[in-house]
Short mmCIF file of C-alpha atoms in Angstrom, two decimals:
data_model
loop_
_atom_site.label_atom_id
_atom_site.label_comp_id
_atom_site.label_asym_id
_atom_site.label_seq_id
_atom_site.Cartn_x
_atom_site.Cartn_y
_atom_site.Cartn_z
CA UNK A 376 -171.18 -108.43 -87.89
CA UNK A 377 -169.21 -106.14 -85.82
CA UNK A 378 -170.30 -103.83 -82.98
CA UNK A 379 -168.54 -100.38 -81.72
CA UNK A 380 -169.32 -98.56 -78.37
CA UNK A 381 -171.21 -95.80 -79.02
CA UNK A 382 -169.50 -92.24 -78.13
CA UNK A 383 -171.21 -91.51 -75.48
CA UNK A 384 -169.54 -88.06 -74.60
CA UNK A 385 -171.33 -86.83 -77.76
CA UNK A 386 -174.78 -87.07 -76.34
CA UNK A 387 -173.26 -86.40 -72.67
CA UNK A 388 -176.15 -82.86 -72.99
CA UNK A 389 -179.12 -85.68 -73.40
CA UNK A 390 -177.91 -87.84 -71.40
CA UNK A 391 -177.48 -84.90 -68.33
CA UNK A 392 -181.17 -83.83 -68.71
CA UNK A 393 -182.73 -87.84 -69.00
CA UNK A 394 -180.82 -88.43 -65.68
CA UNK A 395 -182.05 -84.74 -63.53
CA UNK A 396 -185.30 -85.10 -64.92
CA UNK A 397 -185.54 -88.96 -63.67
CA UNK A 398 -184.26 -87.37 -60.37
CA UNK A 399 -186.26 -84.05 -59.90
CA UNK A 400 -189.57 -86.48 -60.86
CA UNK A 401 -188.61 -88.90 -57.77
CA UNK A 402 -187.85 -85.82 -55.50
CA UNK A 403 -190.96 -83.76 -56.51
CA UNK A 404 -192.97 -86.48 -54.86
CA UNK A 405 -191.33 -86.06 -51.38
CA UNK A 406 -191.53 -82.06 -51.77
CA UNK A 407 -194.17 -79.77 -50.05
CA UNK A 408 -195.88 -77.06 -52.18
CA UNK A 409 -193.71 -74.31 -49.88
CA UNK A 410 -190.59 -77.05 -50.56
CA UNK A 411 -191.64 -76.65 -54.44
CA UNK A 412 -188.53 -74.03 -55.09
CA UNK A 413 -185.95 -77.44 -54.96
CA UNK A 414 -187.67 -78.50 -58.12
CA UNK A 415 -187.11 -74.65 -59.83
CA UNK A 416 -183.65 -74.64 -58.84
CA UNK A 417 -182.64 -78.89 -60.08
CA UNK A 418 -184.70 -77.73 -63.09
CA UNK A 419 -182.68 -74.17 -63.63
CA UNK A 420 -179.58 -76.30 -63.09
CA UNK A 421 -180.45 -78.54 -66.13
CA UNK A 422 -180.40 -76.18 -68.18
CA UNK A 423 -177.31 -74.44 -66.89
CA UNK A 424 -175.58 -77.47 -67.46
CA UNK A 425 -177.32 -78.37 -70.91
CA UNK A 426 -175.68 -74.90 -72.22
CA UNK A 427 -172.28 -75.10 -70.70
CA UNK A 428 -172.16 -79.02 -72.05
CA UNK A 429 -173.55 -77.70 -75.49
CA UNK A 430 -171.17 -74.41 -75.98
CA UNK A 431 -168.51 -76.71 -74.66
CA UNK A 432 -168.52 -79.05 -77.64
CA UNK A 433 -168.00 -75.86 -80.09
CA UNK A 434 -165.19 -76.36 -82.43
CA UNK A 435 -164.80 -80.25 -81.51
CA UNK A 436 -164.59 -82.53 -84.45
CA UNK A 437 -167.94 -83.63 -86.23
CA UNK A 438 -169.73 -86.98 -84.01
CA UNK A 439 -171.62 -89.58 -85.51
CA UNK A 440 -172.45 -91.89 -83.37
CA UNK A 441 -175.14 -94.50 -82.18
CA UNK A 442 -175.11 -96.55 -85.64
CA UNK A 443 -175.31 -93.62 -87.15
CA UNK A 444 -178.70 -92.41 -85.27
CA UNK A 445 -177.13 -89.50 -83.74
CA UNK A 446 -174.88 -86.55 -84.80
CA UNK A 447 -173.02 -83.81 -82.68
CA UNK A 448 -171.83 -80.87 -84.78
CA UNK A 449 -170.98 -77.05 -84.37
CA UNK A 450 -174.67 -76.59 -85.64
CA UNK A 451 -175.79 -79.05 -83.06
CA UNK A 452 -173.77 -77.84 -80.55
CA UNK A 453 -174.73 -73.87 -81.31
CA UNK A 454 -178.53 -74.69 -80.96
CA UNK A 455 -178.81 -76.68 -77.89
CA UNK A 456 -176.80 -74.61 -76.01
CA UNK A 457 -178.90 -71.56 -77.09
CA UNK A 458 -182.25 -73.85 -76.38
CA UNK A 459 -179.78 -74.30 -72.61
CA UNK A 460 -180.15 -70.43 -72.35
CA UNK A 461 -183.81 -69.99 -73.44
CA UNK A 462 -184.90 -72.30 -71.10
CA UNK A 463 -183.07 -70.63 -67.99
CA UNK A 464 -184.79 -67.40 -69.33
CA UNK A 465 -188.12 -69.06 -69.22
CA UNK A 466 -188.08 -70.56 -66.00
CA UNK A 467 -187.14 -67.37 -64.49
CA UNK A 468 -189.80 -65.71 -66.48
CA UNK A 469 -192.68 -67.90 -65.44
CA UNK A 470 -191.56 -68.67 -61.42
CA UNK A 471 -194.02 -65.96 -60.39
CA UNK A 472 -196.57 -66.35 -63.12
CA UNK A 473 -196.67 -69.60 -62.50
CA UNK A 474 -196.60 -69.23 -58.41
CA UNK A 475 -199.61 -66.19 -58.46
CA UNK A 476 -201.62 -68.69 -60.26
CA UNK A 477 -201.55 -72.03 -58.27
CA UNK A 478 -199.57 -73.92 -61.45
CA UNK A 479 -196.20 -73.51 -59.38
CA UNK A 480 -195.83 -77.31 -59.74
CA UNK A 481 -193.44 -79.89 -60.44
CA UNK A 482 -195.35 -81.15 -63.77
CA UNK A 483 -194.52 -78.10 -65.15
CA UNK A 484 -190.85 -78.20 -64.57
CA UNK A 485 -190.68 -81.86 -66.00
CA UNK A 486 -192.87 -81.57 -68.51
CA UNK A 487 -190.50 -78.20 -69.68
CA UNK A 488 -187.30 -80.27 -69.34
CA UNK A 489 -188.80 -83.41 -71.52
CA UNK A 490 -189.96 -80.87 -73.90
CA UNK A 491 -186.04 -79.83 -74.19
CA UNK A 492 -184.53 -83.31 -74.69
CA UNK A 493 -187.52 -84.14 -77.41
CA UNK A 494 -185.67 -80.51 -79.06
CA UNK A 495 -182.09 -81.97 -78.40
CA UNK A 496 -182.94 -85.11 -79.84
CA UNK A 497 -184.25 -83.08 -82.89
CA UNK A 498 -181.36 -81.27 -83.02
CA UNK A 499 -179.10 -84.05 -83.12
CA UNK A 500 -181.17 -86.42 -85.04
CA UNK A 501 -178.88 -88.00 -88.34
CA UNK A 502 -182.16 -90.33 -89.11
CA UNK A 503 -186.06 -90.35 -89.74
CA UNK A 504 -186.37 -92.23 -86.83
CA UNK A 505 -184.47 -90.00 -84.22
CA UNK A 506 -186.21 -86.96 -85.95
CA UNK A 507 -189.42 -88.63 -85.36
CA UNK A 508 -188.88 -89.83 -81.48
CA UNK A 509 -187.23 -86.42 -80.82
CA UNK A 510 -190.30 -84.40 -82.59
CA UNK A 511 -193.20 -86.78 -80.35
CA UNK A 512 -191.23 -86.29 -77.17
CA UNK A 513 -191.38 -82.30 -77.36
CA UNK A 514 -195.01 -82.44 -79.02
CA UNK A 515 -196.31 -84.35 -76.17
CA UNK A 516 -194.74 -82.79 -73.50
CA UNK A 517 -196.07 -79.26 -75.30
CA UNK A 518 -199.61 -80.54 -75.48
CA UNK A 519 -200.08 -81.30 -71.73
CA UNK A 520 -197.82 -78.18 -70.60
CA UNK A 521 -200.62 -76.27 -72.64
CA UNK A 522 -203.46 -77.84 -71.03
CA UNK A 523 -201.77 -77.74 -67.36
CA UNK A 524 -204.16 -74.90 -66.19
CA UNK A 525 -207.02 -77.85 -66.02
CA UNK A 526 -210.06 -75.41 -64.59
CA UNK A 527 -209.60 -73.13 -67.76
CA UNK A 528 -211.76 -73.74 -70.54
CA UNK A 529 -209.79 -71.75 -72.67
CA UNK A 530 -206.65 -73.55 -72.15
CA UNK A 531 -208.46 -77.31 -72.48
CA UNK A 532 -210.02 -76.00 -75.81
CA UNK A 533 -206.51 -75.06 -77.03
CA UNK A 534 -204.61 -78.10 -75.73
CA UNK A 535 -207.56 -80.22 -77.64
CA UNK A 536 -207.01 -78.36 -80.71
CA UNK A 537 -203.05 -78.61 -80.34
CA UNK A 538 -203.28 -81.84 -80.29
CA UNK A 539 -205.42 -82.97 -82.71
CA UNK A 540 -204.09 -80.94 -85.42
CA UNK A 541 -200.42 -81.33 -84.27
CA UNK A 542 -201.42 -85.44 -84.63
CA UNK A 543 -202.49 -85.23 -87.72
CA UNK A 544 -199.43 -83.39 -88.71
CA UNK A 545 -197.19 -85.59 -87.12
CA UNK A 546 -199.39 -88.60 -89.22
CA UNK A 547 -198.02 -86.74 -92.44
CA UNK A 548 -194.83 -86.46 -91.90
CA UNK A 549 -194.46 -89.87 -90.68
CA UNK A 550 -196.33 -90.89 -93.94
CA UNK A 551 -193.66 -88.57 -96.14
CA UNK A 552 -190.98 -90.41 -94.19
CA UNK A 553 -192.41 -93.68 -94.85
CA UNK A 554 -192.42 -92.89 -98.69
CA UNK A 555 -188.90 -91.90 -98.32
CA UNK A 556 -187.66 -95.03 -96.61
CA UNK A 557 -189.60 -96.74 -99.27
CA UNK A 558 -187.67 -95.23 -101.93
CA UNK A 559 -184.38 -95.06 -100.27
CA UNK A 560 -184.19 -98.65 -98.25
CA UNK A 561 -182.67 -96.53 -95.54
CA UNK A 562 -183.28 -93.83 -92.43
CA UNK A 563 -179.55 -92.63 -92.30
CA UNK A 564 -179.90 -88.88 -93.26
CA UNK A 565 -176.41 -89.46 -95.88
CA UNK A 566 -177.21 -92.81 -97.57
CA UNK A 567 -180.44 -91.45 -98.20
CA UNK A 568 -179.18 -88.48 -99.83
CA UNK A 569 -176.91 -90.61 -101.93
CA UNK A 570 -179.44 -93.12 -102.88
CA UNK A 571 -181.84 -90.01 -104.17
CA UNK A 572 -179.28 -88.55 -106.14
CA UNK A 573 -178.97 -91.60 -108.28
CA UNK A 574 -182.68 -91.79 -108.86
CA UNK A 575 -183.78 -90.61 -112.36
CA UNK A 576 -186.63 -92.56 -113.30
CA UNK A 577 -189.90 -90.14 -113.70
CA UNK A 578 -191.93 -92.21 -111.50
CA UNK A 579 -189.54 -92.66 -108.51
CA UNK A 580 -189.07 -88.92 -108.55
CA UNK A 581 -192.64 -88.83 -108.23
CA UNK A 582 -193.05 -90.30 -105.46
CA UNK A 583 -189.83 -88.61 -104.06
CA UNK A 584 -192.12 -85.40 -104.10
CA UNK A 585 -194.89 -86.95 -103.05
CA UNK A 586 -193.06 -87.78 -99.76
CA UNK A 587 -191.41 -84.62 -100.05
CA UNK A 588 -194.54 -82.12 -100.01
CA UNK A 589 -196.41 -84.91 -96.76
CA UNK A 590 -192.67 -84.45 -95.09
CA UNK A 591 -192.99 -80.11 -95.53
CA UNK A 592 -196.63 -80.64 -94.56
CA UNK A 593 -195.18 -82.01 -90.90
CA UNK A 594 -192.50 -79.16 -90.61
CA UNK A 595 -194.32 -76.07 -91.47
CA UNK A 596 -196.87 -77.11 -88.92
CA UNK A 597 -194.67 -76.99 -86.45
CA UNK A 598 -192.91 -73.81 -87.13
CA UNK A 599 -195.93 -72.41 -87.65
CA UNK A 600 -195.89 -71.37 -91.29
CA UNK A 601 -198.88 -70.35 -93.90
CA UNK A 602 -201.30 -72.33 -94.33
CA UNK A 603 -200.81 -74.69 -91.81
CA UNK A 604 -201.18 -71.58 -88.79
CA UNK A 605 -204.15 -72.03 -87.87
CA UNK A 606 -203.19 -73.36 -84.23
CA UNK A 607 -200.64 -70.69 -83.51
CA UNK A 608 -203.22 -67.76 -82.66
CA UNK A 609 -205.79 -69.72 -80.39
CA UNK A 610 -203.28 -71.96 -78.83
CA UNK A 611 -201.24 -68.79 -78.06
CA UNK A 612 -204.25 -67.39 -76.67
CA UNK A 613 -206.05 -70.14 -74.31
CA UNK A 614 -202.47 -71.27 -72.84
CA UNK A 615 -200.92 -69.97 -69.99
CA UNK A 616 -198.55 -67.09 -70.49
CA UNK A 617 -195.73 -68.96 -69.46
CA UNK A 618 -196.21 -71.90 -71.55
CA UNK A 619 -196.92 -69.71 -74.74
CA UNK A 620 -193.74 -68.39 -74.38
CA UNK A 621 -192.62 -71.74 -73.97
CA UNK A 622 -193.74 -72.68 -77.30
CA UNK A 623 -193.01 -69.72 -79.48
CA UNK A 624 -189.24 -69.53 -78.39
CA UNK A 625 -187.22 -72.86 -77.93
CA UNK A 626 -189.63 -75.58 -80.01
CA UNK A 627 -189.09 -72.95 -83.33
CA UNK A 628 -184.75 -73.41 -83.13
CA UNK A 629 -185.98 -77.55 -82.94
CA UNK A 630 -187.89 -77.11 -85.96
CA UNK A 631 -185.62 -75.18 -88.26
CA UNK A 632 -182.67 -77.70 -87.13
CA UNK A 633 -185.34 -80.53 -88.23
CA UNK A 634 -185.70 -78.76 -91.78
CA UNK A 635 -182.17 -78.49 -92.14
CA UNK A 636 -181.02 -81.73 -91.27
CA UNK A 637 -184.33 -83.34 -92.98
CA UNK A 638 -184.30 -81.11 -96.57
CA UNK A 639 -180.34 -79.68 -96.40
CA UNK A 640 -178.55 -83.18 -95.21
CA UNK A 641 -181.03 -85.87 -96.41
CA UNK A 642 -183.05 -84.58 -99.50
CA UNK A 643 -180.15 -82.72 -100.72
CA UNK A 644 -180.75 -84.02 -104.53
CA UNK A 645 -184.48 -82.94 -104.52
CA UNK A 646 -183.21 -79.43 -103.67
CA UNK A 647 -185.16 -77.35 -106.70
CA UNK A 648 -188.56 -79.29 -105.53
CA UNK A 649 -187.78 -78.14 -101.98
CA UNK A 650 -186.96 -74.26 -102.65
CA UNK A 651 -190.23 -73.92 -104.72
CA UNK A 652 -192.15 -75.39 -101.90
CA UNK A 653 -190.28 -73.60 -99.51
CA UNK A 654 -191.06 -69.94 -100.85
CA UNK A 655 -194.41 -70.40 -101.60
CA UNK A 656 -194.52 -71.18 -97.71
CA UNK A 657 -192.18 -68.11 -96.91
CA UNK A 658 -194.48 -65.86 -98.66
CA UNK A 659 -197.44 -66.88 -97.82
CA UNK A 660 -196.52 -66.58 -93.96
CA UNK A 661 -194.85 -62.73 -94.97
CA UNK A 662 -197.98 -61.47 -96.72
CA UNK A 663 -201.02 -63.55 -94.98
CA UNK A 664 -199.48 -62.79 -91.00
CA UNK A 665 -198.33 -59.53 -91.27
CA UNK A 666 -201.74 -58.37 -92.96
CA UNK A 667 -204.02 -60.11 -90.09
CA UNK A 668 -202.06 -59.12 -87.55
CA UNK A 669 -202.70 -55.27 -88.23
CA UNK A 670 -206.45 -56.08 -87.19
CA UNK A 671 -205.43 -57.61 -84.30
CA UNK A 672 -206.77 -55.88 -80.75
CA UNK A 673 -205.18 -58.87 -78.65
CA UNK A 674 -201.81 -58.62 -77.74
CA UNK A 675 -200.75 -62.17 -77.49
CA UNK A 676 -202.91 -62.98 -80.68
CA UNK A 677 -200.81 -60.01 -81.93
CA UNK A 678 -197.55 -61.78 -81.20
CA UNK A 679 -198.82 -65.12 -83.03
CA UNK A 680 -199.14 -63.76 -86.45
CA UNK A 681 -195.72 -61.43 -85.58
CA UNK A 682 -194.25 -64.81 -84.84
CA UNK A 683 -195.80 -66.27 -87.80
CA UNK A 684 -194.40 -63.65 -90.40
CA UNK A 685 -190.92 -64.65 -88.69
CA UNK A 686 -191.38 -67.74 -89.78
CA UNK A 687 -191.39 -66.77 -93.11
CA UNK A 688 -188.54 -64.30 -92.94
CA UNK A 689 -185.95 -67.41 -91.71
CA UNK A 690 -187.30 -69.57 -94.47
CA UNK A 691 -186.19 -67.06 -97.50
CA UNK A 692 -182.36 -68.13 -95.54
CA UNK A 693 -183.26 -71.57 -96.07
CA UNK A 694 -184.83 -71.02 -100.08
CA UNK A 695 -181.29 -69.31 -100.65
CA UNK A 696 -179.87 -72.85 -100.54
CA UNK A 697 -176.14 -71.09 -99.98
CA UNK A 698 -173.83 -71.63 -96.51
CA UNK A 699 -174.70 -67.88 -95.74
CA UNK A 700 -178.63 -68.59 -96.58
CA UNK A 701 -178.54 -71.47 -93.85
CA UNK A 702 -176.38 -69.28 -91.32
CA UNK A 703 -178.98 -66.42 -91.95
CA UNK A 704 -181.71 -68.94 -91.07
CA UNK A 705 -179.83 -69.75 -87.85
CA UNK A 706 -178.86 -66.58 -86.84
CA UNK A 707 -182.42 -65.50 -87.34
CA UNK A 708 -184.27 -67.73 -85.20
CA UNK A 709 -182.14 -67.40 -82.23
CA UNK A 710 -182.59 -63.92 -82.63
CA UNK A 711 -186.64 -64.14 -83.42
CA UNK A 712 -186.21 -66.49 -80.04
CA UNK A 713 -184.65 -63.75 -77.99
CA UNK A 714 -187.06 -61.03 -79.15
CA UNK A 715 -190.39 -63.48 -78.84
CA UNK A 716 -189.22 -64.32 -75.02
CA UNK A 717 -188.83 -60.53 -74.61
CA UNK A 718 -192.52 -59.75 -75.98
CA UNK A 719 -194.16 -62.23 -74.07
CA UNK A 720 -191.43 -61.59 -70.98
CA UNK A 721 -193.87 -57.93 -71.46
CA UNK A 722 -197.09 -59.63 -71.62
CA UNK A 723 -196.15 -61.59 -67.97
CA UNK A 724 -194.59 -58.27 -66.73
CA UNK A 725 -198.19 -56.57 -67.24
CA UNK A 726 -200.05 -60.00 -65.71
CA UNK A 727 -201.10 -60.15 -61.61
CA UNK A 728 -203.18 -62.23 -59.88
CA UNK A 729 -206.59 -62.21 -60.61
CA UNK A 730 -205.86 -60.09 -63.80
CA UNK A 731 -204.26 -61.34 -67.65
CA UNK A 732 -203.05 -58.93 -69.86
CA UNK A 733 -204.95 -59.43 -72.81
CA UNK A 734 -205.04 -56.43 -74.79
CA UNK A 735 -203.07 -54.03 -76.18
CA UNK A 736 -204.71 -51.37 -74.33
CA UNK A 737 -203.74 -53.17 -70.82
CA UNK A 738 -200.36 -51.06 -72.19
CA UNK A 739 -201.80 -47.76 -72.10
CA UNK A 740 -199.93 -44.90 -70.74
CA UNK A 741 -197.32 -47.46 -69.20
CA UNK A 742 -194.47 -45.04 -70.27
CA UNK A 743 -196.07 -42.86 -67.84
CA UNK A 744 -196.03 -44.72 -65.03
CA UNK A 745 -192.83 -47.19 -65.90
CA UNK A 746 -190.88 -45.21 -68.11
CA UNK A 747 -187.98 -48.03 -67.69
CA UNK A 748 -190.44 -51.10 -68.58
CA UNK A 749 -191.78 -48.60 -71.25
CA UNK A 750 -187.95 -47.93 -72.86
CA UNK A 751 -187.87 -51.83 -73.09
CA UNK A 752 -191.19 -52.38 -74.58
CA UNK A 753 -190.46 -49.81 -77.32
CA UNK A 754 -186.57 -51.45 -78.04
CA UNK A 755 -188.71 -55.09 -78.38
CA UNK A 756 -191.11 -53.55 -80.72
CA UNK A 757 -189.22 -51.58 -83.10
CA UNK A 758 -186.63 -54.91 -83.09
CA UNK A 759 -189.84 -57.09 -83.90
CA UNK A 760 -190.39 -54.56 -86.84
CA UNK A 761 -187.17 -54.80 -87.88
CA UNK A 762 -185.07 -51.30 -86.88
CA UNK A 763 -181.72 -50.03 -86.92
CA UNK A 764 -179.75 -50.37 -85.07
CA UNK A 765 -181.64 -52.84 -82.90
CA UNK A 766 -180.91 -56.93 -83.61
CA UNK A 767 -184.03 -57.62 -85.35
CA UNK A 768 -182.86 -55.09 -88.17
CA UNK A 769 -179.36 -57.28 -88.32
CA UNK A 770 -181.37 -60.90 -88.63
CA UNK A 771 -183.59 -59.39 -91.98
CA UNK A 772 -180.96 -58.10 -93.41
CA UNK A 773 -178.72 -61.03 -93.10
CA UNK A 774 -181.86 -63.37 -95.01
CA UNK A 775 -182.38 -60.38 -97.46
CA UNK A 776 -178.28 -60.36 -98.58
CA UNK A 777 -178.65 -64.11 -98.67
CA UNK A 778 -181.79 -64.34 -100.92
CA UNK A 779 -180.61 -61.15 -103.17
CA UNK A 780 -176.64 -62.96 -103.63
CA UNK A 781 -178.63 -65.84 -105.02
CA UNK A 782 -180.49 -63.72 -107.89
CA UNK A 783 -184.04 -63.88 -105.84
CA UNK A 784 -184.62 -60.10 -105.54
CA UNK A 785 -188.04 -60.17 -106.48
CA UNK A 786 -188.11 -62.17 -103.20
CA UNK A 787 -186.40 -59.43 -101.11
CA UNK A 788 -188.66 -56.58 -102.65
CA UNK A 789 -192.00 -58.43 -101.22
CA UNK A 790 -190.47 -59.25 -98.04
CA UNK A 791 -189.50 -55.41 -97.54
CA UNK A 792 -192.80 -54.54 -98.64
CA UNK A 793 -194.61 -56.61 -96.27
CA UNK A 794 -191.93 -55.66 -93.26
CA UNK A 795 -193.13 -52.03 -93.99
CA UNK A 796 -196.92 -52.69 -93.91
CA UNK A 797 -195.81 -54.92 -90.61
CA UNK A 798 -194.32 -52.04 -88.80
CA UNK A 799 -197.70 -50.30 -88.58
CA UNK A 800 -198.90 -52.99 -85.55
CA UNK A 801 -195.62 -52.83 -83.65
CA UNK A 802 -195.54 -48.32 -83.95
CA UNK A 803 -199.34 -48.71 -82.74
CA UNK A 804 -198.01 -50.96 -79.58
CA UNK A 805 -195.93 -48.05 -79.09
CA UNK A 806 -198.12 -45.54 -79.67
CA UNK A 807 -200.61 -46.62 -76.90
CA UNK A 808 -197.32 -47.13 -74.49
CA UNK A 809 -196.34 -43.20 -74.64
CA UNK A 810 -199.56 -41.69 -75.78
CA UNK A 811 -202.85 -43.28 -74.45
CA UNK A 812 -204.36 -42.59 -71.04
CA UNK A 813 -203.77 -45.10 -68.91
CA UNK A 814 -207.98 -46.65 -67.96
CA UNK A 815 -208.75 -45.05 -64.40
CA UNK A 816 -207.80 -46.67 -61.24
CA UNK A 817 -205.24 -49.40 -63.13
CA UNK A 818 -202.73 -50.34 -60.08
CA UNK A 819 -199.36 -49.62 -60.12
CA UNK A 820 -196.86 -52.79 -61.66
CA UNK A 821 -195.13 -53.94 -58.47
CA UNK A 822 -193.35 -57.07 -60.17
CA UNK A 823 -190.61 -59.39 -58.43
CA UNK A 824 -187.06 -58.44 -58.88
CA UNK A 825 -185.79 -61.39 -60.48
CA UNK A 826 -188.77 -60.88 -62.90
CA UNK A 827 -187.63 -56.99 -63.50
CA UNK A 828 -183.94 -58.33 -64.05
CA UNK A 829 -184.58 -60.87 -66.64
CA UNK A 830 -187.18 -58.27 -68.63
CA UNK A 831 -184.75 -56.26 -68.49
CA UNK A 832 -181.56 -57.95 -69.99
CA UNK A 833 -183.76 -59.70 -72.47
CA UNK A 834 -184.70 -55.96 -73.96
CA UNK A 835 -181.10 -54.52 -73.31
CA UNK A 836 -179.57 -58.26 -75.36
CA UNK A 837 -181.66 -57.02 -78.76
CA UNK A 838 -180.20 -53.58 -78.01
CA UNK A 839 -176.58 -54.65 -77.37
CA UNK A 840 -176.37 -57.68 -79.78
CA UNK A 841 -177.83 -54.86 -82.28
CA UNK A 842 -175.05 -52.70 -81.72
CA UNK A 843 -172.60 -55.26 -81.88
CA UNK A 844 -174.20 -57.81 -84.40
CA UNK A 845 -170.57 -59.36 -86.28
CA UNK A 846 -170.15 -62.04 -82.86
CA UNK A 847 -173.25 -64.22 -83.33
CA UNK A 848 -173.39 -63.40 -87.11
CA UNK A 849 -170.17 -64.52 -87.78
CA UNK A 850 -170.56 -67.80 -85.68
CA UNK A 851 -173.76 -68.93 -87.60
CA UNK A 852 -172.37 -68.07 -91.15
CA UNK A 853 -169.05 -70.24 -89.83
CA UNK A 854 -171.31 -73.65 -88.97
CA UNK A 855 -171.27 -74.09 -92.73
CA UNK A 856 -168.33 -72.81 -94.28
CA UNK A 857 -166.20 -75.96 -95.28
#
């Protein structure tokens, strides 16, 4: 039996944030509530350093590593250094939010930086079992970040009902997985592939799909997808603004990289049992989301099913089962990522003490009185619904090439229909921003400049990465050309 050193330098990102978040925990304890801002700024440095250590590794040769538990790629390397830059975003985002509320604490900070390794780990994993640690260690760190606001009812009934369903999704995927290993003798993403494409017996395949459909069951919960949505509105609603955008940004790139290395890498022979699964998903989270969400009167409610008809937009890159499908899918979700932080980014903008914007009416007449913040809540929406020039127009039509190259058109035609009948609830957010009276005696927006800054380069990215899409495009579609 012989052993090798693992390469540690591949998992030098992981190893960075396990190391500041032992420290920031250990120094939180000796910090004052007015002392609290060390924590922000250790906690802004990890991820600082997470995306210059990720980016870094871009264009180094492929790492497997760990006995084979662990794999550092231009995929892997792409993602968490994009996860790097959400998470500065966020914290910025949700240091006054968090600060007018009383939650300016250091749970928050650690709990948001274990959440980030759990999507690292994900990101990285090249096994069931790394998949599975990396998916518990952002799930539980998610489930207490949503219930950190302990006085609110709201948020203790949606942190209870996060948890128990998200348990008994994690339960099915670990029971897919378990069917898998049962049929493959193995965890390692390749040798399972290459022990499933020499099964051909009718009852081994079988069982194959059995463990294929529990495995799905486990991933479309956490991205969100038709049926298995139900969480997505009411935990978006009864959590914190800051933590909701928490969870509809970063945990969603986690979750696609999970698919792909779970369905692309490891169940690579069951591929026609995966697409039909896949696009029955995709279209049921096009047609069912964007339909709800129309009758939606609550804005972050709004932004669920939005989010949720997303979902099934980067899963028509994935049913393409082509290297420009799965650099659609990529490129999409760090884009849907960008534009989600910028919608909720909206929602804190319009929050104060005392007062949570719940409603799309808490936007009336803001053009009038913020024509700037107004400009930028009208680029986010008309990105969300998909516009030219703006980047949310770039990501569909990327998926929509990739699904129509592979002879799926009647795929394409319902997802354009849908995106049409979607654009009604983002025009009405717009409508109410330039052409509704603002309700009597609603004070004047006075937020924080750091707050103003990073609103503001979030809306002006969707605008400028519109107008200049090829960059990012051409980097996702390059992770899988051989």
């Amino acid at each position: 039996m012989s052993f090798s050193l693992p390469q540690f330098a591949a998992a030098l990102p992981e190893i960075f944030v396990l190391g500041m978040i032992c420290l920031i925990l250990l120094l939180d304890l000796f910090l004052s509530d007015e002392q609290r801002i060390v924590t922000y700024l250790l906690s802004q440095l990890t991820a600082v350093g997470v995306a210059l250590l990720s980016f870094g590794y871009l264009g180094s040769e492929t790492v497997v590593t760990f006995s084979g538990l662990f794999i550092m790629d231009d995929m892997a390397a792409l993602l968490k250094g994009s996860v790097g830059l959400m998470m500065v975003a966020i914290f910025v985002y949700s240091r006054h939010y968090l600060l007018q509320r009383e939650l300016f604490s250091g749970e928050f900070f650690t709990l948001s930086l274990a959440a980030m390794l759990g999507m690292m780990v994900m990101i990285s994993a090249h096994s069931l079992l790394t998949i599975y640690l990396g998916l518990e260690l952002m799930s539980l760190s998610l489930y207490a970040l949503v219930a950190l606001q302990r006085d609110s009812m709201q948020a203790s009934e949606a942190a209870m009902k996060y948890f128990v369903l998200g348990a008994m999704a994690s339960a099915m995927l670990l029971y897919g997985m378990s069917m898998l290993y049962g049929m493959s003798g193995t965890l390692n993403l390749n040798d399972m592939s290459a022990v499933l494409s020499a099964i051909e017996g009718e009852g081994e395949l079988s069982v194959l799909i059995f463990g294929l459909v529990f495995v799905l069951v486990g991933v479309a919960f956490k991205l969100g997808a038709v049926p298995f949505h139900m969480w997505v509105p009411d935990v978006y609603h009864g959590a914190p603004t800051a933590v909701t955008m928490l969870i509809s940004t970063a945990p969603k790139v986690a979750a696609l990289a999970m698919l792909m290395r779970l369905v692309v890498e490891g169940m690579g022979p069951l591929q026609p049992q995966w697409i039909d699964i896949l696009t029955l998903l995709a279209l049921l989270s096009i047609i069912v989301a964007n339909v709800i969400a129309i009758a939606q009167t609550h804005l972050k409610r709004m932004l669920a099913y939005s989010g949720i008809s997303h979902i099934g937009f980067l899963l028509l890159g994935v049913i393409a089962g082509t290297a420009e499908g799965y650099g659609a899918a990529i490129y999409y979700v760090i884009v849907y990522a960008i534009m989600g932080m910028a919608g909720f980014g909206l929602v804190i903008l319009l929050s104060r003490r005392g007062f949570e914007a719940q409603n799309i009416s808490d936007l009336a007449g803001l053009h009038r009185h913020h024509p700037w913040f107004g400009l930028m809540a009208l680029l986010i929406m008309f990105s969300m619904a998909g516009m030219p020039p703006l980047l949310g127009f770039w990501a569909k039509l990327a998926v929509l090439q990739a699904v129509v190259e592979v002879g799926l058109i009647h795929l394409a035609i319902i997802a354009v229909i849908f995106s049409v009948i979607g654009a009604f609830y983002y025009l009405r957010v717009v409508k109410v921003i330039y052409f509704d009276e603002p309700a009597e005696g609603a004070p004047k927006l006075s937020p924080p400049e750091d707050l103003r800054l990073i609103f503001t380069l979030n809306a002006l990215a969707i605008l400028v990465l519109g107008l200049m899409p090829d960059g990012l495009l051409e980097l996702c579609l390059a992770l899988f050309v051989v």
